[in-house]
């Protein structure tokens, strides 16, 4: 039976998101900023971050193929849903759930650079720096976490556990 241990309770997540939102407000006093959420894992982070920000935000989503049913990266990334709007000339923040090897993010940065935004930054709720294979610059980090497989608050294991309010370590 898999077991779940709380790593980051909901209240801590929310408190940190408010700090990140205040940083973004300071960095982009005017807006609008395009927040581009990576489906599906970043959906709650994006929703809470956007509502904690005062700077006007526009919301976009892209879909990518990632881990599938396993817990390790295949090393292959594919765009399964593209942006609906052009972000050319706008400030863009890519909103990720977790940066692990950095493979997904380095691919996405390359894709979004081609869309000619005015600026491009990255916000991630979680960062596992120990597992990095590609160097990526992350501008806003919620929490650095150790090399454990986590679920909840949008993160899944085989599509389960996304709606847990806390971030939990899943162990078999
Ligand atoms: P990367 O390409 O940086 O290795 O992986 C990024 C993606 O892998 C994340 O967007 C997420 O979908 C998935 N991922 C990485 N670590 C974890 C984890 O601990 N738990 C879950 N549920 N997904 C993870």
PDB file of C-alpha atoms and ligand atoms in Angstrom:
ATOM      1  CA  UNK A   1       0.000   0.000   0.000  1.00  0.00           C
ATOM      2  CA  UNK A   2       1.441   3.414  -0.905  1.00  0.00           C
ATOM      3  CA  UNK A   3       1.778   5.783   2.042  1.00  0.00           C
ATOM      4  CA  UNK A   4       1.515   9.568   2.110  1.00  0.00           C
ATOM      5  CA  UNK A   5       3.460  11.822   4.457  1.00  0.00           C
ATOM      6  CA  UNK A   6       2.811  15.557   4.499  1.00  0.00           C
ATOM      7  CA  UNK A   7       5.870  17.537   3.424  1.00  0.00           C
ATOM      8  CA  UNK A   8       4.290  20.970   2.917  1.00  0.00           C
ATOM      9  CA  UNK A   9       0.916  21.658   4.505  1.00  0.00           C
ATOM     10  CA  UNK A  10      -1.638  23.796   2.645  1.00  0.00           C
ATOM     11  CA  UNK A  11      -1.152  26.831   4.927  1.00  0.00           C
ATOM     12  CA  UNK A  12       2.596  26.936   4.259  1.00  0.00           C
ATOM     13  CA  UNK A  13       1.999  26.674   0.527  1.00  0.00           C
ATOM     14  CA  UNK A  14      -0.463  29.553   0.614  1.00  0.00           C
ATOM     15  CA  UNK A  15       1.810  31.751   2.741  1.00  0.00           C
ATOM     16  CA  UNK A  16       4.719  31.222   0.352  1.00  0.00           C
ATOM     17  CA  UNK A  17       2.541  31.893  -2.697  1.00  0.00           C
ATOM     18  CA  UNK A  18       1.580  35.256  -1.213  1.00  0.00           C
ATOM     19  CA  UNK A  19       5.273  36.100  -0.822  1.00  0.00           C
ATOM     20  CA  UNK A  20       5.962  35.136  -4.441  1.00  0.00           C
ATOM     21  CA  UNK A  21       2.981  37.178  -5.614  1.00  0.00           C
ATOM     22  CA  UNK A  22       4.300  40.231  -3.746  1.00  0.00           C
ATOM     23  CA  UNK A  23       7.691  39.774  -5.450  1.00  0.00           C
ATOM     24  CA  UNK A  24       6.030  39.540  -8.861  1.00  0.00           C
ATOM     25  CA  UNK A  25       3.944  42.652  -8.104  1.00  0.00           C
ATOM     26  CA  UNK A  26       7.142  44.549  -7.309  1.00  0.00           C
ATOM     27  CA  UNK A  27       8.870  43.309 -10.462  1.00  0.00           C
ATOM     28  CA  UNK A  28       5.907  44.036 -12.771  1.00  0.00           C
ATOM     29  CA  UNK A  29       4.084  47.045 -11.333  1.00  0.00           C
ATOM     30  CA  UNK A  30       2.147  47.759 -14.548  1.00  0.00           C
ATOM     31  CA  UNK A  31       1.017  44.544 -16.195  1.00  0.00           C
ATOM     32  CA  UNK A  32      -0.567  42.812 -17.855  1.00  0.00           C
ATOM     33  CA  UNK A  33       1.636  39.783 -17.309  1.00  0.00           C
ATOM     34  CA  UNK A  34       0.906  36.545 -19.114  1.00  0.00           C
ATOM     35  CA  UNK A  35       0.998  33.677 -16.640  1.00  0.00           C
ATOM     36  CA  UNK A  36       1.455  30.504 -18.667  1.00  0.00           C
ATOM     37  CA  UNK A  37       0.534  27.428 -16.653  1.00  0.00           C
ATOM     38  CA  UNK A  38       1.851  24.010 -17.563  1.00  0.00           C
ATOM     39  CA  UNK A  39      -1.018  21.519 -17.448  1.00  0.00           C
ATOM     40  CA  UNK A  40      -2.004  19.787 -15.401  1.00  0.00           C
ATOM     41  CA  UNK A  41       0.331  19.980 -12.429  1.00  0.00           C
ATOM     42  CA  UNK A  42       0.540  23.772 -12.176  1.00  0.00           C
ATOM     43  CA  UNK A  43      -3.219  24.401 -12.240  1.00  0.00           C
ATOM     44  CA  UNK A  44      -3.705  25.118  -8.516  1.00  0.00           C
ATOM     45  CA  UNK A  45      -0.426  26.997  -8.181  1.00  0.00           C
ATOM     46  CA  UNK A  46      -1.350  29.232 -11.105  1.00  0.00           C
ATOM     47  CA  UNK A  47      -4.864  29.805  -9.789  1.00  0.00           C
ATOM     48  CA  UNK A  48      -3.654  30.754  -6.311  1.00  0.00           C
ATOM     49  CA  UNK A  49      -0.688  32.814  -7.544  1.00  0.00           C
ATOM     50  CA  UNK A  50      -2.845  34.789  -9.979  1.00  0.00           C
ATOM     51  CA  UNK A  51      -5.357  35.619  -7.247  1.00  0.00           C
ATOM     52  CA  UNK A  52      -2.653  36.642  -4.777  1.00  0.00           C
ATOM     53  CA  UNK A  53      -1.144  39.094  -7.308  1.00  0.00           C
ATOM     54  CA  UNK A  54      -2.240  42.717  -7.627  1.00  0.00           C
ATOM     55  CA  UNK A  55      -0.613  43.215 -11.032  1.00  0.00           C
ATOM     56  CA  UNK A  56      -3.129  42.470 -13.790  1.00  0.00           C
ATOM     57  CA  UNK A  57      -2.542  39.005 -15.198  1.00  0.00           C
ATOM     58  CA  UNK A  58      -3.710  37.144 -18.284  1.00  0.00           C
ATOM     59  CA  UNK A  59      -3.910  33.378 -18.070  1.00  0.00           C
ATOM     60  CA  UNK A  60      -2.717  30.899 -20.660  1.00  0.00           C
ATOM     61  CA  UNK A  61      -2.095  27.175 -20.492  1.00  0.00           C
ATOM     62  CA  UNK A  62       0.036  24.757 -22.424  1.00  0.00           C
ATOM     63  CA  UNK A  63      -0.087  20.988 -22.262  1.00  0.00           C
ATOM     64  CA  UNK A  64       2.972  18.799 -22.413  1.00  0.00           C
ATOM     65  CA  UNK A  65       3.596  15.114 -22.291  1.00  0.00           C
ATOM     66  CA  UNK A  66       5.775  14.329 -19.308  1.00  0.00           C
ATOM     67  CA  UNK A  67       6.306  11.378 -16.996  1.00  0.00           C
ATOM     68  CA  UNK A  68       3.339   9.259 -18.051  1.00  0.00           C
ATOM     69  CA  UNK A  69       2.731   6.678 -15.390  1.00  0.00           C
ATOM     70  CA  UNK A  70       6.240   6.348 -14.005  1.00  0.00           C
ATOM     71  CA  UNK A  71       8.145   8.460 -11.527  1.00  0.00           C
ATOM     72  CA  UNK A  72      11.242   9.197 -13.616  1.00  0.00           C
ATOM     73  CA  UNK A  73      11.625  11.426 -16.640  1.00  0.00           C
ATOM     74  CA  UNK A  74      11.597   9.845 -20.080  1.00  0.00           C
ATOM     75  CA  UNK A  75      13.779  12.702 -21.285  1.00  0.00           C
ATOM     76  CA  UNK A  76      11.262  13.406 -24.027  1.00  0.00           C
ATOM     77  CA  UNK A  77       8.982  16.417 -24.019  1.00  0.00           C
ATOM     78  CA  UNK A  78       6.177  17.191 -26.448  1.00  0.00           C
ATOM     79  CA  UNK A  79       3.697  20.076 -26.645  1.00  0.00           C
ATOM     80  CA  UNK A  80       0.181  18.594 -26.609  1.00  0.00           C
ATOM     81  CA  UNK A  81      -1.680  21.909 -26.284  1.00  0.00           C
ATOM     82  CA  UNK A  82      -0.309  25.241 -27.485  1.00  0.00           C
ATOM     83  CA  UNK A  83      -1.019  28.806 -26.328  1.00  0.00           C
ATOM     84  CA  UNK A  84      -4.381  30.258 -27.392  1.00  0.00           C
ATOM     85  CA  UNK A  85      -3.081  33.835 -27.646  1.00  0.00           C
ATOM     86  CA  UNK A  86       0.014  35.509 -29.037  1.00  0.00           C
ATOM     87  CA  UNK A  87       2.353  36.658 -26.265  1.00  0.00           C
ATOM     88  CA  UNK A  88       4.580  38.646 -28.614  1.00  0.00           C
ATOM     89  CA  UNK A  89       5.745  41.851 -26.942  1.00  0.00           C
ATOM     90  CA  UNK A  90       4.343  40.885 -23.528  1.00  0.00           C
ATOM     91  CA  UNK A  91       5.930  39.958 -20.226  1.00  0.00           C
ATOM     92  CA  UNK A  92       5.534  36.211 -19.731  1.00  0.00           C
ATOM     93  CA  UNK A  93       5.986  34.096 -16.628  1.00  0.00           C
ATOM     94  CA  UNK A  94       6.005  30.338 -17.142  1.00  0.00           C
ATOM     95  CA  UNK A  95       4.313  28.725 -14.148  1.00  0.00           C
ATOM     96  CA  UNK A  96       5.553  25.210 -13.354  1.00  0.00           C
ATOM     97  CA  UNK A  97       4.690  22.821 -10.565  1.00  0.00           C
ATOM     98  CA  UNK A  98       8.152  21.335 -10.098  1.00  0.00           C
ATOM     99  CA  UNK A  99      11.562  21.515 -11.745  1.00  0.00           C
ATOM    100  CA  UNK A 100      13.396  18.234 -11.486  1.00  0.00           C
ATOM    101  CA  UNK A 101      15.913  17.317 -14.240  1.00  0.00           C
ATOM    102  CA  UNK A 102      15.196  20.654 -15.951  1.00  0.00           C
ATOM    103  CA  UNK A 103      14.474  18.896 -19.255  1.00  0.00           C
ATOM    104  CA  UNK A 104      10.858  20.067 -19.445  1.00  0.00           C
ATOM    105  CA  UNK A 105      11.685  23.646 -18.589  1.00  0.00           C
ATOM    106  CA  UNK A 106      14.632  23.990 -20.950  1.00  0.00           C
ATOM    107  CA  UNK A 107      12.371  22.752 -23.749  1.00  0.00           C
ATOM    108  CA  UNK A 108       9.574  25.168 -22.791  1.00  0.00           C
ATOM    109  CA  UNK A 109      11.924  28.141 -22.539  1.00  0.00           C
ATOM    110  CA  UNK A 110      13.124  27.404 -26.052  1.00  0.00           C
ATOM    111  CA  UNK A 111       9.515  27.208 -27.297  1.00  0.00           C
ATOM    112  CA  UNK A 112       8.437  30.446 -25.610  1.00  0.00           C
ATOM    113  CA  UNK A 113      11.522  32.397 -26.712  1.00  0.00           C
ATOM    114  CA  UNK A 114      10.431  31.726 -30.292  1.00  0.00           C
ATOM    115  CA  UNK A 115       7.124  33.512 -29.507  1.00  0.00           C
ATOM    116  CA  UNK A 116       9.048  36.795 -28.988  1.00  0.00           C
ATOM    117  CA  UNK A 117       7.816  37.891 -25.575  1.00  0.00           C
ATOM    118  CA  UNK A 118       9.124  41.186 -24.174  1.00  0.00           C
ATOM    119  CA  UNK A 119      10.499  39.237 -21.230  1.00  0.00           C
ATOM    120  CA  UNK A 120      10.399  35.628 -20.097  1.00  0.00           C
ATOM    121  CA  UNK A 121      10.716  34.408 -16.540  1.00  0.00           C
ATOM    122  CA  UNK A 122       9.933  31.200 -14.706  1.00  0.00           C
ATOM    123  CA  UNK A 123       8.043  30.556 -11.477  1.00  0.00           C
ATOM    124  CA  UNK A 124       7.997  27.107  -9.962  1.00  0.00           C
ATOM    125  CA  UNK A 125       6.342  26.012  -6.764  1.00  0.00           C
ATOM    126  CA  UNK A 126       8.903  23.282  -6.119  1.00  0.00           C
ATOM    127  CA  UNK A 127      12.523  22.804  -7.079  1.00  0.00           C
ATOM    128  CA  UNK A 128      14.567  19.613  -6.738  1.00  0.00           C
ATOM    129  CA  UNK A 129      18.032  21.022  -7.470  1.00  0.00           C
ATOM    130  CA  UNK A 130      19.823  17.722  -6.695  1.00  0.00           C
ATOM    131  CA  UNK A 131      18.433  16.086  -9.838  1.00  0.00           C
ATOM    132  CA  UNK A 132      19.246  18.759 -12.372  1.00  0.00           C
ATOM    133  CA  UNK A 133      20.561  17.521 -15.730  1.00  0.00           C
ATOM    134  CA  UNK A 134      20.064  20.755 -17.698  1.00  0.00           C
ATOM    135  CA  UNK A 135      20.979  24.151 -16.292  1.00  0.00           C
ATOM    136  CA  UNK A 136      17.839  26.299 -16.070  1.00  0.00           C
ATOM    137  CA  UNK A 137      17.342  29.704 -14.520  1.00  0.00           C
ATOM    138  CA  UNK A 138      14.304  29.813 -12.269  1.00  0.00           C
ATOM    139  CA  UNK A 139      13.318  33.308 -11.156  1.00  0.00           C
ATOM    140  CA  UNK A 140      10.662  32.567  -8.523  1.00  0.00           C
ATOM    141  CA  UNK A 141      10.939  29.395  -6.419  1.00  0.00           C
ATOM    142  CA  UNK A 142       8.376  28.434  -3.801  1.00  0.00           C
ATOM    143  CA  UNK A 143      10.307  25.694  -2.015  1.00  0.00           C
ATOM    144  CA  UNK A 144      13.489  23.764  -2.621  1.00  0.00           C
ATOM    145  CA  UNK A 145      12.826  20.143  -1.704  1.00  0.00           C
ATOM    146  CA  UNK A 146      14.967  17.017  -1.397  1.00  0.00           C
ATOM    147  CA  UNK A 147      14.939  14.231  -3.981  1.00  0.00           C
ATOM    148  CA  UNK A 148      11.616  12.617  -3.028  1.00  0.00           C
ATOM    149  CA  UNK A 149       8.597  11.891  -5.220  1.00  0.00           C
ATOM    150  CA  UNK A 150       5.802  14.206  -4.151  1.00  0.00           C
ATOM    151  CA  UNK A 151       2.095  14.383  -4.927  1.00  0.00           C
ATOM    152  CA  UNK A 152      -0.792  16.707  -4.126  1.00  0.00           C
ATOM    153  CA  UNK A 153      -1.667  20.331  -4.858  1.00  0.00           C
ATOM    154  CA  UNK A 154      -1.790  19.506  -8.584  1.00  0.00           C
ATOM    155  CA  UNK A 155       0.966  16.896  -8.653  1.00  0.00           C
ATOM    156  CA  UNK A 156      -0.050  13.348  -9.534  1.00  0.00           C
ATOM    157  CA  UNK A 157       1.007   9.784  -9.579  1.00  0.00           C
ATOM    158  CA  UNK A 158      -0.762   8.099 -12.528  1.00  0.00           C
ATOM    159  CA  UNK A 159      -3.384  10.913 -12.390  1.00  0.00           C
ATOM    160  CA  UNK A 160      -4.198  10.309  -8.737  1.00  0.00           C
ATOM    161  CA  UNK A 161      -3.663  12.579  -5.705  1.00  0.00           C
ATOM    162  CA  UNK A 162      -3.837  15.892  -7.604  1.00  0.00           C
ATOM    163  CA  UNK A 163      -6.612  17.250  -5.395  1.00  0.00           C
ATOM    164  CA  UNK A 164      -4.844  16.786  -2.073  1.00  0.00           C
ATOM    165  CA  UNK A 165      -4.506  20.230  -0.466  1.00  0.00           C
ATOM    166  CA  UNK A 166      -1.051  19.425   0.981  1.00  0.00           C
ATOM    167  CA  UNK A 167       2.116  18.354  -0.816  1.00  0.00           C
ATOM    168  CA  UNK A 168       2.962  14.859   0.353  1.00  0.00           C
ATOM    169  CA  UNK A 169       5.763  12.366  -0.121  1.00  0.00           C
ATOM    170  CA  UNK A 170       4.501   9.203  -1.776  1.00  0.00           C
ATOM    171  CA  UNK A 171       6.293   6.018  -0.850  1.00  0.00           C
ATOM    172  CA  UNK A 172       5.461   2.507  -1.917  1.00  0.00           C
TER     173      UNK A 172
HETATM  174  P1  LIG B   1      11.824  17.599 -15.343  1.00  0.00           P
HETATM  175  O1  LIG B   1      11.653  17.700 -16.832  1.00  0.00           O
HETATM  176  O2  LIG B   1      12.372  18.857 -14.718  1.00  0.00           O
HETATM  177  O3  LIG B   1      12.610  16.377 -14.965  1.00  0.00           O
HETATM  178  O4  LIG B   1      10.427  17.257 -14.744  1.00  0.00           O
HETATM  179  C1  LIG B   1       9.418  18.184 -14.619  1.00  0.00           C
HETATM  180  C2  LIG B   1       8.098  17.482 -14.547  1.00  0.00           C
HETATM  181  O5  LIG B   1       8.226  16.164 -14.013  1.00  0.00           O
HETATM  182  C3  LIG B   1       7.148  18.206 -13.627  1.00  0.00           C
HETATM  183  O6  LIG B   1       6.413  19.194 -14.308  1.00  0.00           O
HETATM  184  C4  LIG B   1       6.281  17.073 -13.111  1.00  0.00           C
HETATM  185  O7  LIG B   1       5.229  16.835 -13.999  1.00  0.00           O
HETATM  186  C5  LIG B   1       7.203  15.872 -13.109  1.00  0.00           C
HETATM  187  N1  LIG B   1       7.800  15.623 -11.765  1.00  0.00           N
HETATM  188  C6  LIG B   1       9.074  15.797 -11.368  1.00  0.00           C
HETATM  189  N2  LIG B   1       9.237  15.482 -10.083  1.00  0.00           N
HETATM  190  C7  LIG B   1       8.031  15.090  -9.635  1.00  0.00           C
HETATM  191  C8  LIG B   1       7.544  14.645  -8.357  1.00  0.00           C
HETATM  192  O8  LIG B   1       8.237  14.546  -7.341  1.00  0.00           O
HETATM  193  N3  LIG B   1       6.223  14.349  -8.309  1.00  0.00           N
HETATM  194  C9  LIG B   1       5.399  14.445  -9.378  1.00  0.00           C
HETATM  195  N4  LIG B   1       4.125  14.112  -9.190  1.00  0.00           N
HETATM  196  N5  LIG B   1       5.819  14.851 -10.585  1.00  0.00           N
HETATM  197  C10 LIG B   1       7.120  15.179 -10.715  1.00  0.00           C
END
